[in-house]
Coordinates of C-alpha atoms and ligand atoms in Angstrom, one line a residue:
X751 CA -25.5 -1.7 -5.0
X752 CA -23.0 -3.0 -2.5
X753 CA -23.4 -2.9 1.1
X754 CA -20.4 -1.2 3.3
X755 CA -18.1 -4.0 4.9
X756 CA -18.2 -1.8 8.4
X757 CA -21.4 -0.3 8.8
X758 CA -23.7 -2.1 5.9
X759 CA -24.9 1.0 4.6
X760 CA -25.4 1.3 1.1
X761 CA -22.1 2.4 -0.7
X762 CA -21.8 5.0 -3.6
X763 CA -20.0 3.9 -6.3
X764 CA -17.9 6.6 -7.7
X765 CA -15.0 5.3 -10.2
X766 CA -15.0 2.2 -12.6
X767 CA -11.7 1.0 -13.7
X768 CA -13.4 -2.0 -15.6
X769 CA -11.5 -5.5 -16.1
X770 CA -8.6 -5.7 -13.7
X771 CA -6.2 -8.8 -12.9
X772 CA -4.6 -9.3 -10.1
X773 CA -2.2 -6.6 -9.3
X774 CA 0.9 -8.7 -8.4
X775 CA -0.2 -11.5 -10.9
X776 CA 2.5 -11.6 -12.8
X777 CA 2.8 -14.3 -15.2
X778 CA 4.8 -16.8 -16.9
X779 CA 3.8 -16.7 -20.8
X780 CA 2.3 -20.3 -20.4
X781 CA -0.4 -19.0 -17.7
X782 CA -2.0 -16.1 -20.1
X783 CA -4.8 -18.1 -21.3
X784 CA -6.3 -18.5 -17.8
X785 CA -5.9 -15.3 -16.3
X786 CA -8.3 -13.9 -13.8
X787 CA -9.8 -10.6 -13.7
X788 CA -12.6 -9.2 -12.0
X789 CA -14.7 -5.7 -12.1
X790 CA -12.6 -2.9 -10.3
X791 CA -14.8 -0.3 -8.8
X792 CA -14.2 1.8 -5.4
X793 CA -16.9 3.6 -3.5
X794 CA -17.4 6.0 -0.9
X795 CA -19.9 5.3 2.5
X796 CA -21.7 8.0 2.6
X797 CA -22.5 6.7 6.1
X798 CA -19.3 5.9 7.8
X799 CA -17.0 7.6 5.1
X800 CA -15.2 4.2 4.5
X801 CA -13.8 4.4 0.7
X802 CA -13.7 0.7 -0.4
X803 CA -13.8 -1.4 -3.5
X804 CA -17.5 -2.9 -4.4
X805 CA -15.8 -6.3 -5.4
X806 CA -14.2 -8.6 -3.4
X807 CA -11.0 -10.9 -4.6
X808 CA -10.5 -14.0 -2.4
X809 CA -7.9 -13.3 -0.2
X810 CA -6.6 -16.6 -1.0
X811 CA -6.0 -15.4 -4.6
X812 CA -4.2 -12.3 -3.6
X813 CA -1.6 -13.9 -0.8
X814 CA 0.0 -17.4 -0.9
X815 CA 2.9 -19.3 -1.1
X816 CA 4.0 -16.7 -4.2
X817 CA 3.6 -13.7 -3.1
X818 CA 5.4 -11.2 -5.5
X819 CA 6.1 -8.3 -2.8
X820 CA 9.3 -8.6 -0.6
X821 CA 9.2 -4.9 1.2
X822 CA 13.5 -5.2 1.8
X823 CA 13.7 -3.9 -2.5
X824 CA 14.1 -0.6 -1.0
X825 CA 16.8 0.9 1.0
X826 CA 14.5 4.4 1.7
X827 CA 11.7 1.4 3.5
X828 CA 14.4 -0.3 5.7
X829 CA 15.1 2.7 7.3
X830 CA 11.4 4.2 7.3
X831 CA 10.7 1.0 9.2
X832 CA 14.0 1.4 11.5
X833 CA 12.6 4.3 12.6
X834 CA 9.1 3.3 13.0
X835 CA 10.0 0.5 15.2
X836 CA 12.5 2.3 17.2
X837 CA 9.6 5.1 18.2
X838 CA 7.0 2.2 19.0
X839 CA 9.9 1.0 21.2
X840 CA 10.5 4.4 22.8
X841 CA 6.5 4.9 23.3
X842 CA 4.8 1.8 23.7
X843 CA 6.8 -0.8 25.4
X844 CA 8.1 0.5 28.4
X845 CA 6.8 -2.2 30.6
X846 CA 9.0 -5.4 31.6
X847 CA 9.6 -8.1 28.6
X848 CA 7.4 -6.8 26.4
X849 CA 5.8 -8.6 23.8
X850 CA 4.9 -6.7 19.8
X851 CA 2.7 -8.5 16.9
X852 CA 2.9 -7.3 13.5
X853 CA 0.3 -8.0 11.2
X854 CA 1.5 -8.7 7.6
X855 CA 5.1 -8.3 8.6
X856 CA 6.6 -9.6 5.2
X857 CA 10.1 -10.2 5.0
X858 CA 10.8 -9.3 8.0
X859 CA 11.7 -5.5 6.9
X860 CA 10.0 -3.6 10.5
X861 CA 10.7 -6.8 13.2
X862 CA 14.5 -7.5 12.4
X863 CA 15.0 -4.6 14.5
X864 CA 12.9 -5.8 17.8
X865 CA 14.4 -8.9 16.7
X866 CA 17.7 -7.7 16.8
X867 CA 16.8 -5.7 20.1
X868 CA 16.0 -9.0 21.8
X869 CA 12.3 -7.7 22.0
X870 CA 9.9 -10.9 22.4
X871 CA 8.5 -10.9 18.9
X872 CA 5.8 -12.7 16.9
X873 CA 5.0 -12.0 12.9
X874 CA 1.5 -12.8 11.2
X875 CA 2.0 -13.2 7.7
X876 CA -0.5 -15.2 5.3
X877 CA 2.4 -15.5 2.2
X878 CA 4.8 -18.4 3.1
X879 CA 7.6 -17.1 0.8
X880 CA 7.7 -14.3 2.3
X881 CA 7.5 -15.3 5.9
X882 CA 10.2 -18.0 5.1
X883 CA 12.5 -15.3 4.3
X884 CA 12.0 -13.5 7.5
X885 CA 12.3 -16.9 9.5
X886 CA 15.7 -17.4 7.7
X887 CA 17.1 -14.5 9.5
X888 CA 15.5 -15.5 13.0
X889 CA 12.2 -13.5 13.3
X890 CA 9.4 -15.4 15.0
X891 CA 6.6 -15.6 12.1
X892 CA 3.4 -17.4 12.4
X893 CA 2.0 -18.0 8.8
X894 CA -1.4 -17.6 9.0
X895 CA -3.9 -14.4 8.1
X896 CA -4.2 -12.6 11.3
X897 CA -7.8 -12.9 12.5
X898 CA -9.8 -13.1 16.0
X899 CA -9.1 -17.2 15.7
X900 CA -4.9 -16.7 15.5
X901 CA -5.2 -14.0 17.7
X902 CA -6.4 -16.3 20.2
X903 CA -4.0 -18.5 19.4
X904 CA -1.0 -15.7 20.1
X905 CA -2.4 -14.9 23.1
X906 CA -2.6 -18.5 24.2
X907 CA 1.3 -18.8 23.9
X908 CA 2.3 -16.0 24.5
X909 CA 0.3 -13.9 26.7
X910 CA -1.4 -10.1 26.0
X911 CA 0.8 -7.6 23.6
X912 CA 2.1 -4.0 24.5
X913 CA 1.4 -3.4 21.1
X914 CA -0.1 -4.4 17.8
X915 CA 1.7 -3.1 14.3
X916 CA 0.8 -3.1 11.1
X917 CA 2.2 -1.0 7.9
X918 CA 0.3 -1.6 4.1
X919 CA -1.9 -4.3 5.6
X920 CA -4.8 -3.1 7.4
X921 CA -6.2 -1.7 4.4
X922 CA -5.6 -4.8 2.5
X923 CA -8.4 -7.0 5.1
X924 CA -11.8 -6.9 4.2
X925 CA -13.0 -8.3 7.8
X926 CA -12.0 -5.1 9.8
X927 CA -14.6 -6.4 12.1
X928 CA -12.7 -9.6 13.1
X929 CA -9.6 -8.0 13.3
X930 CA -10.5 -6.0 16.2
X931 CA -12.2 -8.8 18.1
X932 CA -9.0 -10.1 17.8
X933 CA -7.1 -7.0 19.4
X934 CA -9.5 -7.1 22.5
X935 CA -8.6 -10.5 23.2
X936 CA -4.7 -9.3 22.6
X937 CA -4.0 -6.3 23.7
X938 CA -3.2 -5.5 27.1
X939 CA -5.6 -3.0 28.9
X940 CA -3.5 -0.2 28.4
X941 CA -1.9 -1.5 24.6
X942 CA -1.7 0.1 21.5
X943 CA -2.8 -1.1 18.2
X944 CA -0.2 1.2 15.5
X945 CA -0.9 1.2 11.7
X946 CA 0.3 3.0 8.8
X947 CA -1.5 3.0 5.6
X948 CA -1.8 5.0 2.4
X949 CA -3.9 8.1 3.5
X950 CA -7.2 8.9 1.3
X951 CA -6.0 12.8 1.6
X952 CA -2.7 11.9 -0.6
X953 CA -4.8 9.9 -2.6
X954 CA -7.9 12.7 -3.5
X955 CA -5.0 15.7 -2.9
X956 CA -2.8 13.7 -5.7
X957 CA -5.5 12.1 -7.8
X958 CA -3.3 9.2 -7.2
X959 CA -5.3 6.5 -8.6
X960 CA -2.9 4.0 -8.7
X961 CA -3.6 3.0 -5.5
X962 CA -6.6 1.4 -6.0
X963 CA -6.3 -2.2 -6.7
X964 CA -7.5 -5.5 -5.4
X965 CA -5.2 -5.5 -2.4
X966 CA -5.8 -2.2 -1.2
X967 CA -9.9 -2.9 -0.2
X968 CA -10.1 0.1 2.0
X969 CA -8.8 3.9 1.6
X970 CA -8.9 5.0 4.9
X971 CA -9.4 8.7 6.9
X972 CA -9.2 9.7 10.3
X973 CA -13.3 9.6 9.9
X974 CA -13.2 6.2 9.0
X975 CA -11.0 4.8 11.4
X976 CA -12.5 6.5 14.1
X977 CA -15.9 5.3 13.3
X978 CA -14.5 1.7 13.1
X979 CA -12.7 1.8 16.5
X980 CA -15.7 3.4 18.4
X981 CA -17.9 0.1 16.9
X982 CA -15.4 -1.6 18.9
X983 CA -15.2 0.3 22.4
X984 CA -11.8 1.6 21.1
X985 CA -10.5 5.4 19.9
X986 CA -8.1 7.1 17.9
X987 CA -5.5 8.1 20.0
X988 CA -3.0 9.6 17.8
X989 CA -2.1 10.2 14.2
X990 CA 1.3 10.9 12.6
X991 CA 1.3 11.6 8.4
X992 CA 4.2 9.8 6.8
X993 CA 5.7 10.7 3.5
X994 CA 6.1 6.8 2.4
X995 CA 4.3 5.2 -0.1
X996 CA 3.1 8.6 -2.0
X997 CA 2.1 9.7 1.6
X998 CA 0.5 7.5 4.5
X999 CA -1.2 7.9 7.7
X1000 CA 0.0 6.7 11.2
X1001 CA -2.8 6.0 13.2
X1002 CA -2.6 4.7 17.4
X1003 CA -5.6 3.5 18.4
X1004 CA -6.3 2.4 22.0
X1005 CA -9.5 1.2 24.0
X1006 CA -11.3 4.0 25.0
X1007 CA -10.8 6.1 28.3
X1008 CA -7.1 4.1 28.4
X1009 CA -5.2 7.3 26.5
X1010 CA -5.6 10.5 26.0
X1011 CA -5.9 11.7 22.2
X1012 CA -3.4 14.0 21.1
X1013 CA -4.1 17.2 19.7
X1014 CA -3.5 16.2 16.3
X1015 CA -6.3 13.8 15.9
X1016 CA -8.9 16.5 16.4
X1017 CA -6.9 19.1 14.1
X1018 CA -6.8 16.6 10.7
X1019 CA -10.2 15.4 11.6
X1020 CA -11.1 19.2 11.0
X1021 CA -8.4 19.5 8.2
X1022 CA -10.5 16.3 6.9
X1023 CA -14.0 18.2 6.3
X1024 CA -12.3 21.2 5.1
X1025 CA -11.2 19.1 2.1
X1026 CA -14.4 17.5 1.7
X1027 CA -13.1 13.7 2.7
X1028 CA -16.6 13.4 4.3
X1029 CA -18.3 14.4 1.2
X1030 CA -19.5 12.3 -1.8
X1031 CA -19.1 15.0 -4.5
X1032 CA -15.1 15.2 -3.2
X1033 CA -14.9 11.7 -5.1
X1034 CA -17.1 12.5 -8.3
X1035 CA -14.4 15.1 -8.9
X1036 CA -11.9 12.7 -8.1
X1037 CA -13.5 10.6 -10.8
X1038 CA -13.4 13.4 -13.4
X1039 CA -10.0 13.9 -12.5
X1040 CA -8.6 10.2 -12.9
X1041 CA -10.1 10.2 -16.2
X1042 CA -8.3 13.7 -17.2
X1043 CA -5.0 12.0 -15.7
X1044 CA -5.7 8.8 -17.5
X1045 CA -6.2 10.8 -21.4
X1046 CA -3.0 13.6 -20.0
X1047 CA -0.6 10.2 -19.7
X1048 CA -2.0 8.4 -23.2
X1049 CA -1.3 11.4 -24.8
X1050 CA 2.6 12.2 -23.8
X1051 CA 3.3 8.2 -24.2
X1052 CA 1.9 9.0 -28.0
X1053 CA 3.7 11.8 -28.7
X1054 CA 6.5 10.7 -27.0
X1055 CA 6.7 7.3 -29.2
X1056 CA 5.7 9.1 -32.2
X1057 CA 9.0 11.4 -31.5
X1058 CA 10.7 7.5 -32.1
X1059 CA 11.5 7.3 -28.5
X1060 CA 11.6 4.6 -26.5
X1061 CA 10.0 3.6 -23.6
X1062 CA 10.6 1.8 -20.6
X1063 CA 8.8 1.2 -17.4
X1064 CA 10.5 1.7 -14.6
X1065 CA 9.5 -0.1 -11.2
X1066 CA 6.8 -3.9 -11.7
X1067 CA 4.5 -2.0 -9.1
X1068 CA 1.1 -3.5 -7.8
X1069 CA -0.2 0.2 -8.6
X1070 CA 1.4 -0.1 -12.4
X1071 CA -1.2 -2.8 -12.6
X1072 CA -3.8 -0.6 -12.6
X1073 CA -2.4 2.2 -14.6
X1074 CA -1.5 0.0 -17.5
X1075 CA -5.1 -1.6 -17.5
X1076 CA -7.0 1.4 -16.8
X1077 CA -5.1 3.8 -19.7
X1078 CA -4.2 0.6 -22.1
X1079 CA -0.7 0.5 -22.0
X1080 CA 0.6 -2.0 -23.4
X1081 CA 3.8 -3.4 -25.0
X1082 CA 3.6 -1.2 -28.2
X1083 CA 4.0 1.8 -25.9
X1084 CA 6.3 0.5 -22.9
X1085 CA 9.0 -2.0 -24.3
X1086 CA 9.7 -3.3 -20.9
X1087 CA 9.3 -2.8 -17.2
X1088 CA 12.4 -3.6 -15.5
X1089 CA 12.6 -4.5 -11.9
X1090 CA 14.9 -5.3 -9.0
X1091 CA 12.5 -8.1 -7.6
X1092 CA 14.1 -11.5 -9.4
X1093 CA 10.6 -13.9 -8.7
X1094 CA 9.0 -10.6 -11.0
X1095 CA 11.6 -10.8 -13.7
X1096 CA 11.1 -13.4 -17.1
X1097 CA 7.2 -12.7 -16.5
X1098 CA 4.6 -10.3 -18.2
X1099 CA 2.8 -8.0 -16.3
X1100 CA -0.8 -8.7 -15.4
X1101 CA -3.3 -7.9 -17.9
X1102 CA -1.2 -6.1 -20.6
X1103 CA 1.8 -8.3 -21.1
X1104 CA 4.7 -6.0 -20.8
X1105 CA 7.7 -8.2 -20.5
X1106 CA 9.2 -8.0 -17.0
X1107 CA 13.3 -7.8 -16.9
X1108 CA 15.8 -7.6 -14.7
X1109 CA 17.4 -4.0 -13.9
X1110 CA 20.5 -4.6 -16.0
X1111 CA 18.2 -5.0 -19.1
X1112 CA 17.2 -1.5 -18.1
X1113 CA 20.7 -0.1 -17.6
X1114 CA 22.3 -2.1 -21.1
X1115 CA 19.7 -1.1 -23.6
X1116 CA 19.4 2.8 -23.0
X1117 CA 15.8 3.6 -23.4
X1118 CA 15.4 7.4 -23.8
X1119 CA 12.3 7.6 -21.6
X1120 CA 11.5 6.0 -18.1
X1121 CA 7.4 5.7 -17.3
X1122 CA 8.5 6.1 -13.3
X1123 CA 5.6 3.8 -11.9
X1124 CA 7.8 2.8 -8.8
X1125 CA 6.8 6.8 -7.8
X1126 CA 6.8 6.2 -4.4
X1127 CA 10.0 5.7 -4.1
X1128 CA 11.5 8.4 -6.3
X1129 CA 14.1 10.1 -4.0
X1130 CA 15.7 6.7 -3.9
X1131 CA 15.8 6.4 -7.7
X1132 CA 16.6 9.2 -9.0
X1133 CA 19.4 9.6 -6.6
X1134 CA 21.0 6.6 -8.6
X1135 CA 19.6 7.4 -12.2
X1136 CA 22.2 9.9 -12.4
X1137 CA 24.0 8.6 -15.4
X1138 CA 20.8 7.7 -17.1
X1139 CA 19.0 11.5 -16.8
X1140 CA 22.7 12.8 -17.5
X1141 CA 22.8 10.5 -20.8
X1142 CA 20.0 12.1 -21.7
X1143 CA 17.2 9.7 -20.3
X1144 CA 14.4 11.4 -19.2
X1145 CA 11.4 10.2 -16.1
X1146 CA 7.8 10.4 -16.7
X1147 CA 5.7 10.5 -13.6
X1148 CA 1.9 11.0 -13.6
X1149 CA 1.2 12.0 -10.0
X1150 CA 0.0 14.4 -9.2
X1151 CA 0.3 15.3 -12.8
X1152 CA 1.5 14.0 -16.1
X1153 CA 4.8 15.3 -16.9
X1154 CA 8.3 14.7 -18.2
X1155 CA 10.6 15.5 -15.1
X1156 CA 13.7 17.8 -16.3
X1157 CA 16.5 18.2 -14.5
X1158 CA 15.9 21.7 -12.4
X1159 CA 12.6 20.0 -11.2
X1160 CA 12.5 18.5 -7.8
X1161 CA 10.2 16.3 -7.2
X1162 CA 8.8 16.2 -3.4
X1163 CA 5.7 13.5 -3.7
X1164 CA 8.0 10.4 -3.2
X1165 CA 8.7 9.1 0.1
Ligands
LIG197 O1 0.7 -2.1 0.1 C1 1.5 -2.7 -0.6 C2 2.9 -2.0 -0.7 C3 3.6 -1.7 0.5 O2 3.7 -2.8 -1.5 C4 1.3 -4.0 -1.2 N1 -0.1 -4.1 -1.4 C5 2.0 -4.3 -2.4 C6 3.2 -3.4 -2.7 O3 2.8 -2.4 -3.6 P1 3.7 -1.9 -4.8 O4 4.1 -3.1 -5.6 O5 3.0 -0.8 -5.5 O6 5.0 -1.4 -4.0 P2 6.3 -0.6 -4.3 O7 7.1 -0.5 -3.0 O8 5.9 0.7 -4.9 O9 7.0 -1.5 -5.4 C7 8.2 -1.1 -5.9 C8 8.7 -2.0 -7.0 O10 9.7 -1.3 -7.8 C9 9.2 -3.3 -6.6 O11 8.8 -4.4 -7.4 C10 10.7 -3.2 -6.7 C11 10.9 -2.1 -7.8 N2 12.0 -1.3 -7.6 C12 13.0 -1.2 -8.6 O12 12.9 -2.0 -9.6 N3 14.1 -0.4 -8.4 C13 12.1 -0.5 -6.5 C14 13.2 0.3 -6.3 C15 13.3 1.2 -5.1 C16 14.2 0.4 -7.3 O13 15.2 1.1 -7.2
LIG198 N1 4.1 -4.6 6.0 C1 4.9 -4.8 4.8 C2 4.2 -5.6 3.7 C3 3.0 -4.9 3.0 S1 2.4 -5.9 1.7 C4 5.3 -3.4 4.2 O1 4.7 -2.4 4.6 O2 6.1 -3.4 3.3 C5 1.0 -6.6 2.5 C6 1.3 -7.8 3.3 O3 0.2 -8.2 4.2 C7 1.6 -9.1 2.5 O4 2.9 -9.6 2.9 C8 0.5 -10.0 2.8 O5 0.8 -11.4 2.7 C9 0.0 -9.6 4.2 N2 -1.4 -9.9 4.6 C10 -2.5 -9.8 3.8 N3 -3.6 -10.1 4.5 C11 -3.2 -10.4 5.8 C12 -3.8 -10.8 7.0 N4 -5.1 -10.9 7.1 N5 -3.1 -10.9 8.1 C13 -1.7 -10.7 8.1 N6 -1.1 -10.4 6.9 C14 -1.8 -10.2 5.8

């Protein structure tokens, strides 16, 4: 049994997705006959509460010079991070020339607007593509995986932060431990370390299983993260739910004694036992229930195809990755996925092969049913699928349950 990355308790295993590739390994037909997969399994510490994956992917694998993600695809994002930075700005740097670190900070898609603010600035981001295209529109970006070691070497240059952000990374870094070596050596006495990350409550509330895949290593909760900080002489400080990414959790942690904790942080740690997030048998359920999701989505995709529809993907997400592996969907079910990201399109998508186009191929050939796998982002989507649902098209989503979306149905899980 594998050993917990924070505390080295034994973990339980609780939900075996078998083979998986690499999420965002999407390839060019040539590459097919040496793809990597490993065994994708996520347990719960019944010691510290950290859900996490029992298999580690080299990190090296996952980000490089070809990353597939650029976070600027979506409109809804640029202005979730607008707002983001512009409350860190508001809250945490009131003192003279301050100075903010983001940790995996992409494109450029949250620090364009300290950039833009003249707010002294530096980016940590492992995937040179992506960091190249936030250098190309003037954001200070070290390429390196932020650690203790480049922490150092920020603080060396530039002196102690006001604050430390992060958004879809934390989760994504196996050695929590040396992260927050690094923050005591960066943050000021009185700094902030902000994160945002996919909250485990969405994820067990939603049965939103798609979320689990080599990136995402942890699954966090307030008990969690507060166990991790106090290892570290740090505390939650406060905690904001976000409705991005299928919902997410804000967290501000600080070294302890330097803040007072908000009266949120006590009420969703109690909101957090009350739904069992500090219980194993909350994720054997969970379990149970992925599988009855998995069978639910097999089943309409059949019927829907044996009806002679056809079927499209809609959205080449990290989290389709699992889906398609974990249910077998392949290209005899879903003719294409069509997406907006152009290094994604002409490729096949990990594991299954279902060819990868661009969005016109979506909007020219007219499929009659869209397998909505870009969920997350569904307000944005539908608000310009207008002409496709009015054509007739229809959406089928899976979280939080299988189902064709009709018109008179809203749909409020999307971000
Ligand atoms: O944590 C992570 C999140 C933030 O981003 C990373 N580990 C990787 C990535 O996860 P993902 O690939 O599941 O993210 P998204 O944001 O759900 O991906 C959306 C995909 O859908 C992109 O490839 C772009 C595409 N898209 C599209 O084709 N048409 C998106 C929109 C909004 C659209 O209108
Ligand atoms: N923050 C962006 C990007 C999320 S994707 C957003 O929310 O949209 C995850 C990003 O984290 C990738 O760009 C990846 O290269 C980066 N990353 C992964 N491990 C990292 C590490 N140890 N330090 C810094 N960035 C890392």
């Amino acid at each position: 049994m594998a050993d917990c990355l924070i505390c080295t308790n034994s973990i339980e295993p609780f939900h075996d997705f078998g083979r998986m590739p690499i999420a965002n390994g999407f390839l060019r037909p040539e590459q097919v006959t040496d793809e990597f997969f490993f065994e994708l399994k996520v347990g719960f510490c019944p010691s510290c509460k950290m859900v996490q994956l029992t298999e580690l992917v080299d990190p090296d694998k996952l980000f490089h010079d070809d990353y597939a993600y650029f976070s600027s695809i979506s409109t809804r994002m640029a202005e979730h991070f607008r707002q983001y930075a512009e409350w860190v700005r508001e809250k945490y740097t009131a003192a003279a020339d301050p100075l903010v670190i983001e940790v995996g900070s992409n494109d450029g898609i949250m620090l364009r607007n300290f950039s833009n603010a003249g707010v002294r600035h530096v980016g940590v981001e492992p995937s040179a593509n992506v960091a190249q295209a936030a250098r190309e529109q003037g954001i200070n970006t070290l390429c390196e995986f932020f650690n203790e070691e480049t922490a150092r070497q920020i603080c060396d240059e530039y002196g102690q932060a006001d604050a430390v952000l992060g958004a879809n990374v934390i989760c994504h870094i196996p050695d929590l431990h040396s992260i927050f070596a690094g923050l005591d050596v960066l943050l000021k006495p009185t700094g902030v370390f902000v994160f945002e990350e996919p909250y485990l409550g969405d994820i067990v509330e939603k049965a939103s299983y798609d979320q689990v895949y080599d990136e995402h290593f942890f699954y966090f909760s307030l008990h969690s993260v507060r166990s991790l900080a106090r290892r570290h002489g740090m505390e939650l400080i406060d905690v904001l739910p976000q409705s991005v990414h299928g919902g997410s959790m804000r967290y501000v942690i600080a070294r302890q004694g330097s803040h007072r904790p908000t009266a949120s942080v006590a009420e969703i740690l109690n909101r957090e036992i009350d739904n069992g997030l500090a219980h194993a048998a909350t994720f054997v359920r969970l379990s149970e229930r992925i599988d009855a999701s998995r069978d639910a989505l097999v089943g309409l995709l059949q019927e829907l195809k044996g009806q002679g529809k056809r079927i499209a993907g809609y959205g080449a997400t990290s989290k389709s990755t699992t889906v398609t592996n974990f249910c077998g969907i392949g290209p005899d079910l879903v003719e294409f996925i069509s997406d907006t990201t152009p290094g994604k399109q002409g490729k096949l998508s990990p594991g299954v092969h279902i060819p990868v186009v661009p969005y016109s191929h979506f909007a020219e050939s007219r499929p009659d049913v869209a397998l909505l796998f870009a969920w997350n982002h569904a307000s944005e989507i539908l608000a310009n699928e207008t002409a496709f649902r009015a054509g007739g098209g229809q959406f089928v989503v899976y979280v939080p349950e299988v189902r064709i979306l009709d018109d008179k149905t809203s749909y409020r899980h999307a971000g």
